[in-house]
Amino acid sequence: MNVPKFMLNKIQIKNRPIWIFHQCIKTVPKNIELQIDSSVKIGDFKQYKSHPGKYSLKCIELPEKLEESINKVLGDYNIKALRDQANNLKLYLHDRRCPKEKNEIYELKDKIREKLLLENEEQCDKDSIEKQIEKILRTKVHRWLKIDYTETVGHLYLASRFASDYAVLSQIFNEIKKRDESFHPNNVFDFGSGVGTVMWASQRTWSNESIGFLNIDSSSYMNTIANLITRDGIASNSSCFKNMFFKRNFPKSDQEEYELVTSAFTLFELPDRASRFQHLSLLWNKLKKDGYLVLVENGNKNGFNLINEAREFFLKEIFNPKKITNRAEIDNGHIFSPCPHSQTCPLVTENLVCRFFVRFKPLKVYDWGKTNDTNKEFPYSYIVLKKSPLPEKKIWPRLVYRQPLNIQGGIIHSWLCTEDGNVEHLVASKNRNKTSRSLLRYSKLGDSLPIHLDNKK
């Protein structure tokens, strides 16, 4: 990416130069006063390490019994072949793109046609030009294919993505639990349930055996695999979840509402924008008052674009008072996380990706034969929506980017997403914003910083 030098700032890290943007997002203005929240005791370094804005979990491991069940389900496969094929599927899913809309393809066709006609004014053979258009389109338009989750593909998904998906959902649910201690879901609706990671992450977070789960997945093989895992790999055993149901189609006629509705890594499976919007609306209608809707996708540009598309849909079509005919439904929802505001994402205007990371331990069967049993990181983008009015209390800013900590001079550059819908660049050092610097040292990407940015009187 070619960027002018005046847009960059050179920083020495162990005598190795790196470059970061410093003028893309401005620093905290002088008319803003930074105040530490009253929940933080200034000078108490032990509290800094576990301040109330920390939501990130340490390395997340699967329960031993759960991993044994997964190993039983995968027991008939050759380990080496399973690892290689599962890795290929993992890379394919990570690099997957959203299908282009028909109107976008038609517009692109018209642009190519105009260009070809200008270049070949003398030879206007329509057939040859159309062939050239199709040839160019194949290089410019990503060919989207719906994945057929057969039994084999289901087992590969289980081996490659169960641990990472479980870790991502556990971290998101942990934030909901920490910020809303009174929330204990009694029923969960999981759209695109796959191998059942939502059930296990919910059990890890709330430890409620009586939670009812309705799992929706179009693949009968994925439903069978998810069911087998709950039965210790043997179909005749009883399930460890008392209220667990599987369906292949979305129950549109069912009027039951749920306290927690999820859709994890599923939007890519829908063929177009209209279908995605339709299902988002259906998911919102399934949600009870004061319930949570969780949407998660891969932490890359393609995944973030889908999350941001869903965000804009809710802001314009669901939360917009002009679109609501019933006055009682105004202020019926807001963005709970990761944003401290219910406005357009400020990172989109800067062409940046809002993503976070979770550390997890891969399946042992997946790393079989490897000597380095190291932990891994998985990037993800997400949004949590709550079906309730926007709270009146002030919301702490969210850490969306932080410069590496081993910088000479002890200066920490961080970027905070604020409740005003802006991203502010906070510079903290041993002499400037000392307490904020200590809080930043022990915070991870995605944590909230217990501070307030108020206008000076």
Short mmCIF file of N, CA and C in Angstrom, two decimals, residues 33-189:
data_model
loop_
_atom_site.label_atom_id
_atom_site.label_comp_id
_atom_site.label_asym_id
_atom_site.label_seq_id
_atom_site.Cartn_x
_atom_site.Cartn_y
_atom_site.Cartn_z
N GLU A 33 -11.39 16.46 28.44
CA GLU A 33 -10.77 16.16 29.73
C GLU A 33 -10.89 14.65 30.00
N LEU A 34 -9.76 14.03 30.31
CA LEU A 34 -9.73 12.59 30.56
C LEU A 34 -9.87 12.35 32.05
N GLN A 35 -10.90 11.57 32.44
CA GLN A 35 -11.13 11.26 33.84
C GLN A 35 -11.19 9.76 34.03
N ILE A 36 -10.55 9.30 35.12
CA ILE A 36 -10.58 7.88 35.46
C ILE A 36 -11.90 7.58 36.17
N ASP A 37 -12.52 6.45 35.81
CA ASP A 37 -13.79 6.08 36.41
C ASP A 37 -13.62 5.82 37.90
N SER A 38 -14.69 6.09 38.65
CA SER A 38 -14.64 5.94 40.11
C SER A 38 -14.45 4.50 40.56
N SER A 39 -14.73 3.53 39.67
CA SER A 39 -14.55 2.12 40.03
C SER A 39 -13.09 1.72 40.11
N VAL A 40 -12.20 2.57 39.61
CA VAL A 40 -10.76 2.27 39.62
C VAL A 40 -10.10 3.07 40.74
N LYS A 41 -9.39 2.38 41.61
CA LYS A 41 -8.66 3.02 42.69
C LYS A 41 -7.27 3.41 42.18
N ILE A 42 -7.04 4.69 42.05
CA ILE A 42 -5.78 5.19 41.50
C ILE A 42 -4.62 4.82 42.42
N GLY A 43 -3.60 4.22 41.82
CA GLY A 43 -2.43 3.80 42.58
C GLY A 43 -2.44 2.34 42.96
N ASP A 44 -3.59 1.65 42.79
CA ASP A 44 -3.69 0.24 43.13
C ASP A 44 -3.35 -0.59 41.89
N PHE A 45 -2.07 -0.97 41.78
CA PHE A 45 -1.61 -1.65 40.58
C PHE A 45 -2.18 -3.06 40.45
N LYS A 46 -2.55 -3.68 41.57
CA LYS A 46 -3.18 -5.00 41.50
C LYS A 46 -4.54 -4.89 40.82
N GLN A 47 -5.25 -3.80 41.08
CA GLN A 47 -6.56 -3.61 40.45
C GLN A 47 -6.42 -3.28 38.98
N TYR A 48 -5.33 -2.62 38.61
CA TYR A 48 -5.10 -2.31 37.20
C TYR A 48 -5.06 -3.58 36.36
N LYS A 49 -4.47 -4.64 36.92
CA LYS A 49 -4.33 -5.90 36.17
C LYS A 49 -5.67 -6.57 35.91
N SER A 50 -6.63 -6.29 36.78
CA SER A 50 -7.96 -6.90 36.61
C SER A 50 -9.03 -5.82 36.71
N HIS A 51 -8.84 -4.74 35.97
CA HIS A 51 -9.79 -3.64 36.03
C HIS A 51 -11.15 -4.07 35.45
N PRO A 52 -12.22 -3.38 35.81
CA PRO A 52 -13.58 -3.83 35.43
C PRO A 52 -13.87 -3.80 33.94
N GLY A 53 -13.00 -3.20 33.12
CA GLY A 53 -13.23 -3.18 31.68
C GLY A 53 -12.60 -4.33 30.94
N LYS A 54 -11.97 -5.25 31.66
CA LYS A 54 -11.32 -6.40 31.02
C LYS A 54 -12.35 -7.49 30.73
N TYR A 55 -12.52 -7.79 29.45
CA TYR A 55 -13.45 -8.84 29.04
C TYR A 55 -12.74 -10.03 28.41
N SER A 56 -11.50 -9.81 27.97
CA SER A 56 -10.78 -10.86 27.27
C SER A 56 -10.39 -11.99 28.22
N LEU A 57 -10.59 -13.20 27.77
CA LEU A 57 -10.20 -14.38 28.54
C LEU A 57 -8.78 -14.79 28.19
N LYS A 58 -8.16 -15.50 29.10
CA LYS A 58 -6.84 -16.08 28.79
C LYS A 58 -7.05 -17.22 27.81
N CYS A 59 -6.00 -17.94 27.52
CA CYS A 59 -6.09 -19.02 26.53
C CYS A 59 -7.22 -19.99 26.89
N ILE A 60 -8.14 -20.18 25.94
CA ILE A 60 -9.34 -20.99 26.19
C ILE A 60 -9.10 -22.43 25.71
N GLU A 61 -9.32 -23.36 26.61
CA GLU A 61 -9.16 -24.78 26.30
C GLU A 61 -10.52 -25.47 26.33
N LEU A 62 -10.64 -26.50 25.53
CA LEU A 62 -11.86 -27.31 25.56
C LEU A 62 -11.87 -28.16 26.82
N PRO A 63 -13.03 -28.38 27.42
CA PRO A 63 -13.10 -29.31 28.55
C PRO A 63 -12.62 -30.69 28.12
N GLU A 64 -11.97 -31.37 29.02
CA GLU A 64 -11.36 -32.67 28.69
C GLU A 64 -12.40 -33.67 28.19
N LYS A 65 -13.57 -33.69 28.84
CA LYS A 65 -14.61 -34.63 28.43
C LYS A 65 -15.13 -34.31 27.04
N LEU A 66 -15.26 -33.03 26.73
CA LEU A 66 -15.73 -32.61 25.40
C LEU A 66 -14.72 -33.02 24.34
N GLU A 67 -13.44 -32.84 24.62
CA GLU A 67 -12.42 -33.22 23.64
C GLU A 67 -12.39 -34.72 23.42
N GLU A 68 -12.64 -35.48 24.46
CA GLU A 68 -12.69 -36.94 24.31
C GLU A 68 -13.86 -37.34 23.41
N SER A 69 -14.99 -36.67 23.56
CA SER A 69 -16.16 -36.96 22.71
C SER A 69 -15.86 -36.64 21.25
N ILE A 70 -15.19 -35.51 21.01
CA ILE A 70 -14.83 -35.13 19.64
C ILE A 70 -13.88 -36.15 19.04
N ASN A 71 -12.91 -36.62 19.84
CA ASN A 71 -11.96 -37.63 19.36
C ASN A 71 -12.66 -38.93 18.98
N LYS A 72 -13.71 -39.27 19.72
CA LYS A 72 -14.46 -40.47 19.39
C LYS A 72 -15.21 -40.32 18.07
N VAL A 73 -15.76 -39.11 17.85
CA VAL A 73 -16.47 -38.85 16.60
C VAL A 73 -15.51 -38.89 15.42
N LEU A 74 -14.27 -38.43 15.63
CA LEU A 74 -13.26 -38.41 14.56
C LEU A 74 -12.39 -39.66 14.55
N GLY A 75 -12.74 -40.66 15.33
CA GLY A 75 -11.86 -41.81 15.56
C GLY A 75 -11.54 -42.65 14.34
N ASP A 76 -12.40 -42.67 13.34
CA ASP A 76 -12.20 -43.57 12.19
C ASP A 76 -11.33 -42.96 11.10
N TYR A 77 -10.84 -41.72 11.30
CA TYR A 77 -10.10 -41.04 10.25
C TYR A 77 -8.59 -41.19 10.43
N ASN A 78 -7.88 -41.22 9.31
CA ASN A 78 -6.42 -41.19 9.34
C ASN A 78 -5.98 -39.79 9.81
N ILE A 79 -5.17 -39.74 10.86
CA ILE A 79 -4.85 -38.47 11.49
C ILE A 79 -4.13 -37.52 10.54
N LYS A 80 -3.17 -38.02 9.80
CA LYS A 80 -2.39 -37.15 8.91
C LYS A 80 -3.27 -36.58 7.80
N ALA A 81 -4.07 -37.45 7.18
CA ALA A 81 -4.97 -37.00 6.11
C ALA A 81 -6.01 -36.02 6.66
N LEU A 82 -6.50 -36.32 7.87
CA LEU A 82 -7.49 -35.44 8.49
C LEU A 82 -6.90 -34.06 8.73
N ARG A 83 -5.66 -34.01 9.24
CA ARG A 83 -5.03 -32.73 9.55
C ARG A 83 -4.81 -31.91 8.29
N ASP A 84 -4.33 -32.55 7.23
CA ASP A 84 -4.05 -31.84 5.98
C ASP A 84 -5.33 -31.30 5.34
N GLN A 85 -6.36 -32.14 5.27
CA GLN A 85 -7.61 -31.71 4.65
C GLN A 85 -8.33 -30.67 5.50
N ALA A 86 -8.26 -30.82 6.82
CA ALA A 86 -8.89 -29.85 7.71
C ALA A 86 -8.21 -28.48 7.59
N ASN A 87 -6.90 -28.50 7.44
CA ASN A 87 -6.16 -27.24 7.27
C ASN A 87 -6.56 -26.56 5.96
N ASN A 88 -6.75 -27.33 4.90
CA ASN A 88 -7.19 -26.76 3.62
C ASN A 88 -8.57 -26.12 3.75
N LEU A 89 -9.47 -26.79 4.46
CA LEU A 89 -10.82 -26.24 4.66
C LEU A 89 -10.75 -24.96 5.49
N LYS A 90 -9.89 -24.96 6.50
CA LYS A 90 -9.76 -23.77 7.36
C LYS A 90 -9.29 -22.57 6.55
N LEU A 91 -8.32 -22.77 5.66
CA LEU A 91 -7.82 -21.68 4.82
C LEU A 91 -8.89 -21.22 3.83
N TYR A 92 -9.65 -22.17 3.29
CA TYR A 92 -10.71 -21.81 2.34
C TYR A 92 -11.79 -20.97 3.02
N LEU A 93 -12.18 -21.37 4.22
CA LEU A 93 -13.21 -20.63 4.95
C LEU A 93 -12.72 -19.24 5.34
N HIS A 94 -11.45 -19.13 5.68
CA HIS A 94 -10.90 -17.82 6.08
C HIS A 94 -10.86 -16.85 4.90
N ASP A 95 -10.55 -17.37 3.70
CA ASP A 95 -10.40 -16.51 2.52
C ASP A 95 -11.70 -16.36 1.73
N ARG A 96 -12.77 -16.91 2.25
CA ARG A 96 -14.03 -16.90 1.50
C ARG A 96 -14.57 -15.48 1.36
N ARG A 97 -15.15 -15.21 0.20
CA ARG A 97 -15.72 -13.88 -0.06
C ARG A 97 -17.23 -13.97 -0.20
N CYS A 98 -17.82 -12.81 -0.06
CA CYS A 98 -19.27 -12.71 -0.18
C CYS A 98 -19.66 -12.69 -1.66
N PRO A 99 -20.76 -13.33 -2.06
CA PRO A 99 -21.15 -13.30 -3.48
C PRO A 99 -21.55 -11.89 -3.91
N LYS A 100 -21.18 -11.53 -5.13
CA LYS A 100 -21.55 -10.21 -5.66
C LYS A 100 -23.03 -10.17 -6.01
N GLU A 101 -23.61 -9.00 -5.83
CA GLU A 101 -25.02 -8.82 -6.18
C GLU A 101 -25.18 -8.77 -7.69
N LYS A 102 -26.35 -9.14 -8.19
CA LYS A 102 -26.61 -9.15 -9.64
C LYS A 102 -26.47 -7.76 -10.25
N ASN A 103 -26.99 -6.75 -9.55
CA ASN A 103 -26.90 -5.39 -10.10
C ASN A 103 -25.45 -4.91 -10.17
N GLU A 104 -24.61 -5.36 -9.22
CA GLU A 104 -23.18 -5.02 -9.26
C GLU A 104 -22.50 -5.66 -10.46
N ILE A 105 -22.89 -6.91 -10.77
CA ILE A 105 -22.32 -7.60 -11.93
C ILE A 105 -22.74 -6.92 -13.22
N TYR A 106 -24.03 -6.51 -13.30
CA TYR A 106 -24.51 -5.82 -14.50
C TYR A 106 -23.79 -4.49 -14.70
N GLU A 107 -23.57 -3.74 -13.61
CA GLU A 107 -22.84 -2.47 -13.71
C GLU A 107 -21.41 -2.69 -14.17
N LEU A 108 -20.78 -3.74 -13.63
CA LEU A 108 -19.41 -4.05 -14.04
C LEU A 108 -19.36 -4.46 -15.51
N LYS A 109 -20.36 -5.21 -15.95
CA LYS A 109 -20.45 -5.60 -17.36
C LYS A 109 -20.55 -4.38 -18.27
N ASP A 110 -21.39 -3.42 -17.88
CA ASP A 110 -21.57 -2.21 -18.68
C ASP A 110 -20.27 -1.41 -18.78
N LYS A 111 -19.53 -1.32 -17.68
CA LYS A 111 -18.26 -0.59 -17.69
C LYS A 111 -17.24 -1.27 -18.61
N ILE A 112 -17.18 -2.59 -18.53
CA ILE A 112 -16.25 -3.34 -19.39
C ILE A 112 -16.64 -3.19 -20.85
N ARG A 113 -17.95 -3.25 -21.11
CA ARG A 113 -18.43 -3.13 -22.49
C ARG A 113 -18.08 -1.76 -23.08
N GLU A 114 -18.29 -0.71 -22.30
CA GLU A 114 -17.95 0.65 -22.76
C GLU A 114 -16.46 0.78 -23.06
N LYS A 115 -15.66 0.20 -22.20
CA LYS A 115 -14.22 0.28 -22.39
C LYS A 115 -13.78 -0.47 -23.64
N LEU A 116 -14.36 -1.65 -23.86
CA LEU A 116 -14.00 -2.45 -25.04
C LEU A 116 -14.46 -1.77 -26.32
N LEU A 117 -15.64 -1.15 -26.29
CA LEU A 117 -16.14 -0.47 -27.49
C LEU A 117 -15.28 0.74 -27.85
N LEU A 118 -14.76 1.43 -26.84
CA LEU A 118 -13.86 2.56 -27.11
C LEU A 118 -12.53 2.09 -27.68
N GLU A 119 -12.05 0.96 -27.19
CA GLU A 119 -10.76 0.45 -27.67
C GLU A 119 -10.88 -0.19 -29.04
N ASN A 120 -12.07 -0.71 -29.38
CA ASN A 120 -12.26 -1.39 -30.67
C ASN A 120 -13.41 -0.76 -31.43
N GLU A 121 -13.24 0.51 -31.78
CA GLU A 121 -14.30 1.22 -32.50
C GLU A 121 -14.50 0.67 -33.91
N GLU A 122 -13.40 0.22 -34.51
CA GLU A 122 -13.49 -0.27 -35.90
C GLU A 122 -14.14 -1.65 -35.95
N GLN A 123 -13.78 -2.50 -34.99
CA GLN A 123 -14.34 -3.86 -34.99
C GLN A 123 -15.40 -3.95 -33.89
N CYS A 124 -16.64 -3.92 -34.31
CA CYS A 124 -17.75 -3.95 -33.35
C CYS A 124 -18.52 -5.26 -33.44
N ASP A 125 -17.82 -6.35 -33.43
CA ASP A 125 -18.45 -7.66 -33.46
C ASP A 125 -19.02 -7.96 -32.07
N LYS A 126 -20.34 -7.99 -31.98
CA LYS A 126 -20.99 -8.15 -30.68
C LYS A 126 -20.63 -9.47 -30.02
N ASP A 127 -20.58 -10.56 -30.80
CA ASP A 127 -20.28 -11.87 -30.22
C ASP A 127 -18.90 -11.90 -29.59
N SER A 128 -17.90 -11.37 -30.30
CA SER A 128 -16.52 -11.38 -29.78
C SER A 128 -16.40 -10.48 -28.55
N ILE A 129 -17.11 -9.35 -28.56
CA ILE A 129 -17.06 -8.44 -27.39
C ILE A 129 -17.70 -9.10 -26.18
N GLU A 130 -18.82 -9.81 -26.39
CA GLU A 130 -19.48 -10.49 -25.26
C GLU A 130 -18.59 -11.59 -24.69
N LYS A 131 -17.87 -12.27 -25.59
CA LYS A 131 -16.94 -13.31 -25.12
C LYS A 131 -15.81 -12.70 -24.29
N GLN A 132 -15.31 -11.55 -24.75
CA GLN A 132 -14.27 -10.86 -24.00
C GLN A 132 -14.77 -10.39 -22.64
N ILE A 133 -16.02 -9.92 -22.61
CA ILE A 133 -16.62 -9.47 -21.34
C ILE A 133 -16.69 -10.62 -20.34
N GLU A 134 -17.15 -11.78 -20.81
CA GLU A 134 -17.26 -12.94 -19.93
C GLU A 134 -15.88 -13.38 -19.44
N LYS A 135 -14.89 -13.28 -20.30
CA LYS A 135 -13.53 -13.68 -19.92
C LYS A 135 -12.98 -12.74 -18.85
N ILE A 136 -13.21 -11.44 -19.01
CA ILE A 136 -12.74 -10.46 -18.02
C ILE A 136 -13.50 -10.60 -16.71
N LEU A 137 -14.80 -10.89 -16.81
CA LEU A 137 -15.61 -11.05 -15.60
C LEU A 137 -15.11 -12.19 -14.74
N ARG A 138 -14.67 -13.28 -15.38
CA ARG A 138 -14.18 -14.43 -14.62
C ARG A 138 -12.97 -14.08 -13.76
N THR A 139 -12.20 -13.07 -14.19
CA THR A 139 -11.02 -12.65 -13.42
C THR A 139 -11.36 -11.62 -12.35
N LYS A 140 -12.49 -10.93 -12.49
CA LYS A 140 -12.84 -9.85 -11.57
C LYS A 140 -13.91 -10.22 -10.55
N VAL A 141 -14.74 -11.19 -10.89
CA VAL A 141 -15.84 -11.57 -10.00
C VAL A 141 -15.51 -12.90 -9.32
N HIS A 142 -15.54 -12.87 -7.99
CA HIS A 142 -15.28 -14.10 -7.23
C HIS A 142 -16.44 -15.08 -7.42
N ARG A 143 -16.09 -16.29 -7.73
CA ARG A 143 -17.12 -17.31 -7.95
C ARG A 143 -17.53 -17.90 -6.60
N TRP A 144 -18.71 -17.51 -6.15
CA TRP A 144 -19.20 -18.00 -4.86
C TRP A 144 -19.95 -19.31 -5.06
N LEU A 145 -19.63 -20.28 -4.21
CA LEU A 145 -20.31 -21.57 -4.25
C LEU A 145 -20.80 -21.91 -2.86
N LYS A 146 -22.01 -22.40 -2.78
CA LYS A 146 -22.55 -22.85 -1.49
C LYS A 146 -21.85 -24.14 -1.10
N ILE A 147 -21.36 -24.19 0.13
CA ILE A 147 -20.65 -25.38 0.60
C ILE A 147 -21.66 -26.48 0.93
N ASP A 148 -21.43 -27.63 0.39
CA ASP A 148 -22.27 -28.79 0.69
C ASP A 148 -21.65 -29.52 1.89
N TYR A 149 -22.24 -29.33 3.05
CA TYR A 149 -21.68 -29.93 4.27
C TYR A 149 -22.13 -31.39 4.38
N THR A 150 -21.37 -32.23 3.69
CA THR A 150 -21.59 -33.66 3.78
C THR A 150 -20.99 -34.17 5.08
N GLU A 151 -21.07 -35.46 5.28
CA GLU A 151 -20.50 -36.05 6.51
C GLU A 151 -19.00 -35.81 6.59
N THR A 152 -18.30 -35.97 5.47
CA THR A 152 -16.85 -35.78 5.44
C THR A 152 -16.49 -34.32 5.72
N VAL A 153 -17.16 -33.40 5.03
CA VAL A 153 -16.88 -31.98 5.24
C VAL A 153 -17.23 -31.57 6.67
N GLY A 154 -18.29 -32.14 7.22
CA GLY A 154 -18.67 -31.86 8.60
C GLY A 154 -17.59 -32.26 9.58
N HIS A 155 -16.98 -33.44 9.36
CA HIS A 155 -15.89 -33.89 10.24
C HIS A 155 -14.65 -33.00 10.07
N LEU A 156 -14.39 -32.55 8.85
CA LEU A 156 -13.25 -31.66 8.64
C LEU A 156 -13.47 -30.33 9.34
N TYR A 157 -14.71 -29.84 9.29
CA TYR A 157 -15.04 -28.59 9.99
C TYR A 157 -14.88 -28.77 11.50
N LEU A 158 -15.32 -29.90 11.99
CA LEU A 158 -15.19 -30.20 13.41
C LEU A 158 -13.72 -30.17 13.85
N ALA A 159 -12.85 -30.77 13.03
CA ALA A 159 -11.43 -30.83 13.38
C ALA A 159 -10.75 -29.47 13.28
N SER A 160 -11.16 -28.67 12.29
CA SER A 160 -10.43 -27.42 12.00
C SER A 160 -10.98 -26.21 12.73
N ARG A 161 -12.29 -26.18 13.04
CA ARG A 161 -12.88 -24.94 13.53
C ARG A 161 -13.59 -25.04 14.88
N PHE A 162 -13.78 -26.22 15.41
CA PHE A 162 -14.55 -26.31 16.66
C PHE A 162 -13.88 -25.54 17.78
N ALA A 163 -12.59 -25.75 17.98
CA ALA A 163 -11.87 -25.11 19.09
C ALA A 163 -11.87 -23.59 18.97
N SER A 164 -11.64 -23.07 17.76
CA SER A 164 -11.60 -21.61 17.56
C SER A 164 -12.99 -20.99 17.70
N ASP A 165 -14.01 -21.64 17.12
CA ASP A 165 -15.38 -21.12 17.23
C ASP A 165 -15.85 -21.13 18.69
N TYR A 166 -15.51 -22.18 19.40
CA TYR A 166 -15.85 -22.28 20.82
C TYR A 166 -15.19 -21.16 21.62
N ALA A 167 -13.94 -20.86 21.32
CA ALA A 167 -13.21 -19.81 22.03
C ALA A 167 -13.81 -18.43 21.75
N VAL A 168 -14.14 -18.16 20.49
CA VAL A 168 -14.73 -16.87 20.11
C VAL A 168 -16.05 -16.65 20.84
N LEU A 169 -16.93 -17.64 20.80
CA LEU A 169 -18.24 -17.51 21.43
C LEU A 169 -18.12 -17.42 22.95
N SER A 170 -17.17 -18.15 23.52
CA SER A 170 -16.96 -18.08 24.97
C SER A 170 -16.55 -16.68 25.39
N GLN A 171 -15.69 -16.05 24.60
CA GLN A 171 -15.23 -14.71 24.93
C GLN A 171 -16.36 -13.68 24.81
N ILE A 172 -17.18 -13.80 23.77
CA ILE A 172 -18.30 -12.87 23.59
C ILE A 172 -19.33 -13.06 24.70
N PHE A 173 -19.66 -14.31 25.01
CA PHE A 173 -20.62 -14.58 26.08
C PHE A 173 -20.09 -14.12 27.43
N ASN A 174 -18.78 -14.23 27.64
CA ASN A 174 -18.19 -13.78 28.89
C ASN A 174 -18.37 -12.28 29.08
N GLU A 175 -18.27 -11.51 28.00
CA GLU A 175 -18.49 -10.08 28.10
C GLU A 175 -19.94 -9.77 28.47
N ILE A 176 -20.89 -10.48 27.83
CA ILE A 176 -22.30 -10.27 28.16
C ILE A 176 -22.55 -10.57 29.63
N LYS A 177 -21.97 -11.67 30.12
CA LYS A 177 -22.16 -12.07 31.51
C LYS A 177 -21.56 -11.04 32.47
N LYS A 178 -20.39 -10.50 32.11
CA LYS A 178 -19.71 -9.56 33.00
C LYS A 178 -20.42 -8.21 33.03
N ARG A 179 -20.93 -7.77 31.88
CA ARG A 179 -21.58 -6.47 31.83
C ARG A 179 -23.04 -6.51 32.26
N ASP A 180 -23.68 -7.67 32.13
CA ASP A 180 -25.09 -7.82 32.51
C ASP A 180 -25.21 -9.05 33.40
N GLU A 181 -24.92 -8.86 34.69
CA GLU A 181 -24.87 -9.98 35.63
C GLU A 181 -26.25 -10.61 35.86
N SER A 182 -27.30 -9.86 35.59
CA SER A 182 -28.66 -10.39 35.81
C SER A 182 -29.14 -11.26 34.65
N PHE A 183 -28.39 -11.29 33.57
CA PHE A 183 -28.82 -12.04 32.38
C PHE A 183 -28.41 -13.50 32.50
N HIS A 184 -29.39 -14.38 32.51
CA HIS A 184 -29.17 -15.83 32.53
C HIS A 184 -30.16 -16.45 31.55
N PRO A 185 -29.74 -16.73 30.33
CA PRO A 185 -30.69 -17.21 29.31
C PRO A 185 -31.28 -18.57 29.66
N ASN A 186 -32.58 -18.68 29.46
CA ASN A 186 -33.27 -19.96 29.66
C ASN A 186 -33.47 -20.70 28.35
N ASN A 187 -33.43 -19.97 27.22
CA ASN A 187 -33.54 -20.63 25.92
C ASN A 187 -32.67 -19.89 24.90
N VAL A 188 -32.12 -20.65 23.96
CA VAL A 188 -31.18 -20.13 22.97
C VAL A 188 -31.59 -20.60 21.59
N PHE A 189 -31.59 -19.67 20.65
CA PHE A 189 -31.90 -19.98 19.24
C PHE A 189 -30.62 -19.79 18.44
#
